[in-house]
GROMACS .gro file of C-alpha atoms in nm:
model
  348
    1UNK     CA    1  -0.787   1.341   1.652
    2UNK     CA    2  -0.989   1.363   1.335
    3UNK     CA    3  -1.011   1.740   1.354
    4UNK     CA    4  -0.768   1.989   1.205
    5UNK     CA    5  -0.477   2.097   1.426
    6UNK     CA    6  -0.252   2.396   1.389
    7UNK     CA    7   0.046   2.310   1.171
    8UNK     CA    8  -0.104   1.979   1.057
    9UNK     CA    9  -0.123   1.834   0.707
   10UNK     CA   10  -0.376   1.591   0.565
   11UNK     CA   11  -0.219   1.301   0.378
   12UNK     CA   12  -0.384   1.032   0.166
   13UNK     CA   13  -0.195   0.705   0.210
   14UNK     CA   14  -0.254   0.444  -0.061
   15UNK     CA   15  -0.061   0.128  -0.135
   16UNK     CA   16  -0.032  -0.197  -0.328
   17UNK     CA   17  -0.239  -0.108  -0.633
   18UNK     CA   18  -0.111  -0.406  -0.837
   19UNK     CA   19  -0.221  -0.279  -1.177
   20UNK     CA   20  -0.192  -0.533  -1.459
   21UNK     CA   21  -0.415  -0.639  -1.744
   22UNK     CA   22  -0.524  -0.938  -1.537
   23UNK     CA   23  -0.606  -0.725  -1.231
   24UNK     CA   24  -0.732  -0.425  -1.427
   25UNK     CA   25  -1.102  -0.439  -1.339
   26UNK     CA   26  -1.039  -0.474  -0.966
   27UNK     CA   27  -0.741  -0.238  -0.940
   28UNK     CA   28  -0.891   0.038  -1.153
   29UNK     CA   29  -1.232   0.030  -0.988
   30UNK     CA   30  -1.083   0.050  -0.639
   31UNK     CA   31  -0.811   0.306  -0.714
   32UNK     CA   32  -1.050   0.526  -0.910
   33UNK     CA   33  -1.288   0.519  -0.613
   34UNK     CA   34  -1.002   0.610  -0.379
   35UNK     CA   35  -0.880   0.899  -0.595
   36UNK     CA   36  -1.231   1.041  -0.617
   37UNK     CA   37  -1.268   1.025  -0.238
   38UNK     CA   38  -0.922   1.174  -0.178
   39UNK     CA   39  -1.003   1.470  -0.403
   40UNK     CA   40  -1.339   1.525  -0.235
   41UNK     CA   41  -1.169   1.524   0.108
   42UNK     CA   42  -0.935   1.804  -0.001
   43UNK     CA   43  -0.612   1.646   0.126
   44UNK     CA   44  -0.282   1.834   0.109
   45UNK     CA   45  -0.081   1.553  -0.052
   46UNK     CA   46  -0.090   1.185  -0.143
   47UNK     CA   47   0.166   0.911  -0.070
   48UNK     CA   48   0.165   0.577  -0.253
   49UNK     CA   49   0.388   0.333  -0.063
   50UNK     CA   50   0.485   0.093  -0.341
   51UNK     CA   51   0.369  -0.193  -0.564
   52UNK     CA   52   0.175   0.018  -0.812
   53UNK     CA   53   0.192  -0.259  -1.072
   54UNK     CA   54   0.172  -0.635  -1.038
   55UNK     CA   55   0.469  -0.698  -1.269
   56UNK     CA   56   0.663  -0.528  -1.547
   57UNK     CA   57   0.422  -0.348  -1.782
   58UNK     CA   58   0.459  -0.267  -2.150
   59UNK     CA   59   0.442   0.106  -2.219
   60UNK     CA   60   0.135   0.057  -2.439
   61UNK     CA   61  -0.053  -0.173  -2.199
   62UNK     CA   62  -0.406  -0.077  -2.103
   63UNK     CA   63  -0.323  -0.124  -1.735
   64UNK     CA   64  -0.032   0.122  -1.741
   65UNK     CA   65  -0.233   0.379  -1.936
   66UNK     CA   66  -0.518   0.360  -1.684
   67UNK     CA   67  -0.274   0.386  -1.392
   68UNK     CA   68  -0.104   0.690  -1.544
   69UNK     CA   69  -0.442   0.852  -1.597
   70UNK     CA   70  -0.539   0.798  -1.233
   71UNK     CA   71  -0.207   0.939  -1.111
   72UNK     CA   72  -0.260   1.240  -1.337
   73UNK     CA   73  -0.604   1.296  -1.186
   74UNK     CA   74  -0.456   1.275  -0.837
   75UNK     CA   75  -0.171   1.512  -0.929
   76UNK     CA   76  -0.423   1.764  -1.062
   77UNK     CA   77  -0.541   1.794  -0.701
   78UNK     CA   78  -0.225   1.773  -0.486
   79UNK     CA   79   0.146   1.682  -0.479
   80UNK     CA   80   0.210   1.306  -0.500
   81UNK     CA   81   0.497   1.099  -0.359
   82UNK     CA   82   0.554   0.745  -0.492
   83UNK     CA   83   0.788   0.495  -0.321
   84UNK     CA   84   0.967   0.202  -0.484
   85UNK     CA   85   0.800  -0.125  -0.391
   86UNK     CA   86   0.905  -0.486  -0.436
   87UNK     CA   87   1.126  -0.523  -0.744
   88UNK     CA   88   0.908  -0.804  -0.877
   89UNK     CA   89   0.612  -0.564  -0.888
   90UNK     CA   90   0.764  -0.218  -0.932
   91UNK     CA   91   1.017  -0.329  -1.190
   92UNK     CA   92   1.348  -0.138  -1.159
   93UNK     CA   93   1.323   0.186  -1.357
   94UNK     CA   94   0.941   0.180  -1.375
   95UNK     CA   95   0.896   0.460  -1.122
   96UNK     CA   96   1.066   0.716  -1.346
   97UNK     CA   97   0.774   0.726  -1.590
   98UNK     CA   98   0.524   0.835  -1.323
   99UNK     CA   99   0.698   1.173  -1.307
  100UNK     CA  100   0.566   1.232  -1.660
  101UNK     CA  101   0.203   1.167  -1.572
  102UNK     CA  102   0.148   1.541  -1.581
  103UNK     CA  103  -0.089   1.728  -1.357
  104UNK     CA  104  -0.104   2.063  -1.182
  105UNK     CA  105   0.120   1.942  -0.897
  106UNK     CA  106   0.448   1.747  -0.906
  107UNK     CA  107   0.481   1.370  -0.881
  108UNK     CA  108   0.797   1.273  -0.689
  109UNK     CA  109   0.932   0.917  -0.710
  110UNK     CA  110   1.177   0.773  -0.457
  111UNK     CA  111   1.384   0.460  -0.519
  112UNK     CA  112   1.664   0.514  -0.268
  113UNK     CA  113   1.692   0.578   0.105
  114UNK     CA  114   1.679   0.946   0.197
  115UNK     CA  115   1.455   1.237   0.289
  116UNK     CA  116   1.239   1.474   0.088
  117UNK     CA  117   1.060   1.787   0.204
  118UNK     CA  118   0.738   1.943   0.084
  119UNK     CA  119   0.810   2.314   0.047
  120UNK     CA  120   0.496   2.495  -0.056
  121UNK     CA  121   0.363   2.251  -0.316
  122UNK     CA  122   0.704   2.139  -0.443
  123UNK     CA  123   0.916   1.839  -0.346
  124UNK     CA  124   1.279   1.904  -0.251
  125UNK     CA  125   1.559   1.666  -0.156
  126UNK     CA  126   1.650   1.720   0.210
  127UNK     CA  127   1.989   1.664   0.375
  128UNK     CA  128   2.116   1.703   0.730
  129UNK     CA  129   2.165   2.068   0.811
  130UNK     CA  130   1.925   2.199   0.547
  131UNK     CA  131   1.704   2.485   0.672
  132UNK     CA  132   1.344   2.406   0.761
  133UNK     CA  133   1.210   2.745   0.654
  134UNK     CA  134   0.896   2.697   0.449
  135UNK     CA  135   0.890   2.318   0.494
  136UNK     CA  136   0.534   2.188   0.536
  137UNK     CA  137   0.627   1.821   0.579
  138UNK     CA  138   0.950   1.621   0.613
  139UNK     CA  139   0.932   1.268   0.471
  140UNK     CA  140   1.191   0.996   0.544
  141UNK     CA  141   1.191   0.724   0.276
  142UNK     CA  142   1.283   0.355   0.302
  143UNK     CA  143   1.202   0.190  -0.034
  144UNK     CA  144   1.247  -0.182  -0.091
  145UNK     CA  145   1.603  -0.277   0.000
  146UNK     CA  146   1.795  -0.528  -0.211
  147UNK     CA  147   1.937  -0.785   0.029
  148UNK     CA  148   2.211  -0.859  -0.222
  149UNK     CA  149   2.359  -0.519  -0.137
  150UNK     CA  150   2.437  -0.647   0.215
  151UNK     CA  151   2.619  -0.963   0.109
  152UNK     CA  152   2.956  -0.793   0.069
  153UNK     CA  153   2.943  -0.644   0.418
  154UNK     CA  154   2.785  -0.915   0.635
  155UNK     CA  155   2.809  -1.234   0.427
  156UNK     CA  156   2.532  -1.430   0.257
  157UNK     CA  157   2.456  -1.644   0.562
  158UNK     CA  158   2.385  -1.339   0.779
  159UNK     CA  159   2.189  -1.124   0.535
  160UNK     CA  160   1.843  -1.217   0.664
  161UNK     CA  161   1.930  -1.151   1.027
  162UNK     CA  162   2.122  -0.834   0.942
  163UNK     CA  163   1.850  -0.662   0.738
  164UNK     CA  164   1.639  -0.548   1.031
  165UNK     CA  165   1.940  -0.441   1.238
  166UNK     CA  166   2.094  -0.245   0.951
  167UNK     CA  167   1.772  -0.058   0.875
  168UNK     CA  168   1.701   0.012   1.243
  169UNK     CA  169   2.048   0.161   1.286
  170UNK     CA  170   2.015   0.356   0.965
  171UNK     CA  171   1.678   0.505   1.060
  172UNK     CA  172   1.806   0.613   1.398
  173UNK     CA  173   2.136   0.746   1.269
  174UNK     CA  174   2.017   0.902   0.943
  175UNK     CA  175   1.669   1.030   1.023
  176UNK     CA  176   1.624   1.080   1.397
  177UNK     CA  177   1.812   1.408   1.442
  178UNK     CA  178   1.647   1.573   1.143
  179UNK     CA  179   1.303   1.459   1.258
  180UNK     CA  180   1.364   1.585   1.612
  181UNK     CA  181   1.475   1.920   1.470
  182UNK     CA  182   1.167   1.932   1.247
  183UNK     CA  183   0.936   1.862   1.540
  184UNK     CA  184   1.102   2.138   1.743
  185UNK     CA  185   1.045   2.374   1.450
  186UNK     CA  186   0.677   2.278   1.425
  187UNK     CA  187   0.713   2.069   1.108
  188UNK     CA  188   0.517   1.739   1.082
  189UNK     CA  189   0.723   1.428   1.006
  190UNK     CA  190   0.642   1.109   0.815
  191UNK     CA  191   0.837   0.789   0.752
  192UNK     CA  192   0.725   0.596   0.443
  193UNK     CA  193   0.854   0.244   0.384
  194UNK     CA  194   0.792  -0.077   0.193
  195UNK     CA  195   0.850  -0.404   0.373
  196UNK     CA  196   0.740  -0.634   0.654
  197UNK     CA  197   0.719  -0.546   1.022
  198UNK     CA  198   0.818  -0.835   1.247
  199UNK     CA  199   0.504  -0.946   1.431
  200UNK     CA  200   0.262  -0.820   1.167
  201UNK     CA  201  -0.009  -1.031   1.004
  202UNK     CA  202  -0.048  -1.124   0.640
  203UNK     CA  203  -0.376  -1.081   0.456
  204UNK     CA  204  -0.432  -1.454   0.510
  205UNK     CA  205  -0.397  -1.428   0.889
  206UNK     CA  206  -0.041  -1.563   0.914
  207UNK     CA  207   0.183  -1.392   1.173
  208UNK     CA  208   0.517  -1.270   1.038
  209UNK     CA  209   0.754  -1.363   1.319
  210UNK     CA  210   1.132  -1.392   1.298
  211UNK     CA  211   1.442  -1.183   1.236
  212UNK     CA  212   1.441  -1.191   0.858
  213UNK     CA  213   1.199  -0.900   0.811
  214UNK     CA  214   1.290  -0.548   0.713
  215UNK     CA  215   1.138  -0.362   1.005
  216UNK     CA  216   1.086  -0.386   1.379
  217UNK     CA  217   0.852  -0.151   1.561
  218UNK     CA  218   1.140  -0.033   1.777
  219UNK     CA  219   1.346   0.048   1.471
  220UNK     CA  220   1.061   0.240   1.310
  221UNK     CA  221   0.991   0.440   1.625
  222UNK     CA  222   1.364   0.519   1.656
  223UNK     CA  223   1.343   0.727   1.338
  224UNK     CA  224   1.144   0.978   1.550
  225UNK     CA  225   0.883   1.032   1.279
  226UNK     CA  226   0.532   1.098   1.399
  227UNK     CA  227   0.349   0.896   1.131
  228UNK     CA  228   0.491   0.583   0.967
  229UNK     CA  229   0.313   0.485   0.645
  230UNK     CA  230   0.397   0.137   0.517
  231UNK     CA  231   0.327  -0.072   0.210
  232UNK     CA  232   0.375  -0.439   0.113
  233UNK     CA  233   0.130  -0.629   0.333
  234UNK     CA  234  -0.224  -0.642   0.194
  235UNK     CA  235  -0.389  -0.636   0.538
  236UNK     CA  236  -0.477  -0.311   0.714
  237UNK     CA  237  -0.314  -0.303   1.058
  238UNK     CA  238  -0.159  -0.047   1.289
  239UNK     CA  239   0.040   0.013   1.608
  240UNK     CA  240   0.109   0.315   1.827
  241UNK     CA  241   0.303   0.442   2.125
  242UNK     CA  242   0.294   0.763   2.329
  243UNK     CA  243   0.603   0.895   2.509
  244UNK     CA  244   0.605   1.234   2.681
  245UNK     CA  245   0.297   1.344   2.482
  246UNK     CA  246   0.465   1.254   2.152
  247UNK     CA  247   0.229   1.024   1.960
  248UNK     CA  248   0.377   0.784   1.704
  249UNK     CA  249   0.161   0.565   1.482
  250UNK     CA  250   0.260   0.296   1.232
  251UNK     CA  251   0.008   0.166   0.978
  252UNK     CA  252  -0.043  -0.038   0.664
  253UNK     CA  253  -0.352   0.064   0.466
  254UNK     CA  254  -0.351  -0.280   0.302
  255UNK     CA  255  -0.397  -0.332  -0.069
  256UNK     CA  256  -0.638  -0.109  -0.259
  257UNK     CA  257  -0.833  -0.413  -0.385
  258UNK     CA  258  -0.869  -0.787  -0.329
  259UNK     CA  259  -0.635  -0.973  -0.561
  260UNK     CA  260  -0.612  -1.323  -0.409
  261UNK     CA  261  -0.848  -1.580  -0.263
  262UNK     CA  262  -0.857  -1.599   0.114
  263UNK     CA  263  -0.762  -1.237   0.182
  264UNK     CA  264  -0.922  -1.133   0.510
  265UNK     CA  265  -1.067  -0.799   0.610
  266UNK     CA  266  -1.179  -0.488   0.426
  267UNK     CA  267  -0.976  -0.318   0.153
  268UNK     CA  268  -0.910   0.052   0.135
  269UNK     CA  269  -0.677   0.343   0.208
  270UNK     CA  270  -0.597   0.582   0.493
  271UNK     CA  271  -0.654   0.954   0.536
  272UNK     CA  272  -0.400   1.085   0.787
  273UNK     CA  273  -0.387   1.408   0.981
  274UNK     CA  274  -0.025   1.464   1.084
  275UNK     CA  275   0.086   1.738   1.323
  276UNK     CA  276   0.434   1.792   1.469
  277UNK     CA  277   0.370   1.589   1.786
  278UNK     CA  278   0.063   1.380   1.711
  279UNK     CA  279  -0.116   1.206   1.426
  280UNK     CA  280  -0.420   0.997   1.351
  281UNK     CA  281  -0.587   0.833   1.052
  282UNK     CA  282  -0.924   0.719   0.926
  283UNK     CA  283  -0.963   0.403   0.717
  284UNK     CA  284  -1.178   0.437   0.404
  285UNK     CA  285  -1.308   0.122   0.237
  286UNK     CA  286  -1.295   0.066  -0.139
  287UNK     CA  287  -1.549  -0.142  -0.338
  288UNK     CA  288  -1.324  -0.448  -0.351
  289UNK     CA  289  -1.472  -0.768  -0.488
  290UNK     CA  290  -1.575  -1.044  -0.254
  291UNK     CA  291  -1.431  -1.389  -0.314
  292UNK     CA  292  -1.650  -1.694  -0.275
  293UNK     CA  293  -1.537  -2.054  -0.232
  294UNK     CA  294  -1.788  -2.328  -0.324
  295UNK     CA  295  -1.682  -2.673  -0.205
  296UNK     CA  296  -1.859  -2.990  -0.320
  297UNK     CA  297  -1.817  -3.352  -0.223
  298UNK     CA  298  -1.879  -3.530  -0.549
  299UNK     CA  299  -2.109  -3.393  -0.821
  300UNK     CA  300  -2.241  -3.041  -0.755
  301UNK     CA  301  -2.607  -2.977  -0.671
  302UNK     CA  302  -2.730  -2.778  -0.972
  303UNK     CA  303  -3.046  -2.662  -0.797
  304UNK     CA  304  -2.845  -2.517  -0.511
  305UNK     CA  305  -2.602  -2.360  -0.759
  306UNK     CA  306  -2.891  -2.190  -0.937
  307UNK     CA  307  -3.005  -2.044  -0.605
  308UNK     CA  308  -2.655  -1.911  -0.531
  309UNK     CA  309  -2.587  -1.762  -0.874
  310UNK     CA  310  -2.769  -1.436  -0.810
  311UNK     CA  311  -2.557  -1.359  -0.504
  312UNK     CA  312  -2.236  -1.431  -0.698
  313UNK     CA  313  -2.275  -1.161  -0.963
  314UNK     CA  314  -1.960  -0.947  -0.965
  315UNK     CA  315  -1.772  -1.172  -0.722
  316UNK     CA  316  -1.472  -1.398  -0.771
  317UNK     CA  317  -1.598  -1.756  -0.746
  318UNK     CA  318  -1.383  -2.066  -0.707
  319UNK     CA  319  -1.528  -2.417  -0.716
  320UNK     CA  320  -1.351  -2.701  -0.535
  321UNK     CA  321  -1.463  -3.062  -0.572
  322UNK     CA  322  -1.339  -3.342  -0.349
  323UNK     CA  323  -1.394  -3.718  -0.343
  324UNK     CA  324  -1.479  -3.897  -0.662
  325UNK     CA  325  -1.326  -3.974  -1.001
  326UNK     CA  326  -1.551  -3.725  -1.186
  327UNK     CA  327  -1.423  -3.418  -1.000
  328UNK     CA  328  -1.266  -3.255  -1.306
  329UNK     CA  329  -1.577  -3.297  -1.520
  330UNK     CA  330  -1.807  -3.192  -1.237
  331UNK     CA  331  -1.592  -2.886  -1.166
  332UNK     CA  332  -1.612  -2.768  -1.525
  333UNK     CA  333  -1.985  -2.833  -1.529
  334UNK     CA  334  -2.037  -2.633  -1.208
  335UNK     CA  335  -1.821  -2.346  -1.328
  336UNK     CA  336  -1.995  -2.317  -1.664
  337UNK     CA  337  -2.339  -2.343  -1.505
  338UNK     CA  338  -2.262  -2.078  -1.245
  339UNK     CA  339  -2.118  -1.840  -1.505
  340UNK     CA  340  -2.426  -1.881  -1.726
  341UNK     CA  341  -2.663  -1.825  -1.434
  342UNK     CA  342  -2.473  -1.521  -1.305
  343UNK     CA  343  -2.456  -1.365  -1.651
  344UNK     CA  344  -2.826  -1.425  -1.709
  345UNK     CA  345  -2.921  -1.266  -1.377
  346UNK     CA  346  -2.691  -0.968  -1.422
  347UNK     CA  347  -2.868  -0.887  -1.751
  348UNK     CA  348  -3.218  -0.912  -1.606
   0.00000   0.00000   0.00000
């Protein structure tokens, strides 16, 4: 379903930008590419599902200034919704400043559980019983949840097991009826969240099994939203179910760029088409850097390194040396040689 449907909206879903001065080249190149593509596609709105920064940023930092500029460019095209991510990355209180990015359309930030509606091109808080007249999209929001908030009610020893159950019950009890009413009224519905789905895979290929994760697929489906747009995991992955011609899809776009060694798969973002009873998405790749591991047993072969240097321009390269007392010296020698060769070839 990549074609327009009556009553549908087109949503750009981006996540895990991880802007920082250390990540700036990668994050800015990939996010800038994504924003340009989103604008050219003419989407109706954009959702960023958390972790915009890698850690707390100073107000005058280059990374934050570039991020604000990109958000402004996006908001000049369409309304933007930003969800609170992991507290380590989206430092508490950081989201508030994105509202001041400016732009032709509003930037809405959400740091607590609830629903917002897109009415025309404006974001409005939505509560049970509110009229759906003029609503183009109803969005249910589950930002990062602080497990410490559950300690008083379930006890510290049960917090991990309780998290998924609490959120599943909340999504069914708080969101389901409003989403069912929206669907009946012909309004598309989205659930946006930040966390881990039990049974998902990390960017390094590790399955996330167990009860200590925020979401289960059953709990997400119980919210009765058509499209579920998630952030947190850096690997693109998705699930779906169809019941009585009602299509529900759950997806992570993955991180916008490649920020760690060993991350598998392509990097990018999703362009969704969401209708009241069905949805679909298309994955769009960003120009994320490749990461190369060079492993040597003993002293590195300088001739072979020279041959490889040309293919390493613009890539993240890590040298690993095993066996031998001169590993540290050889590693520094290989790194310096490879950098010199790559720089020389990039200039030619």
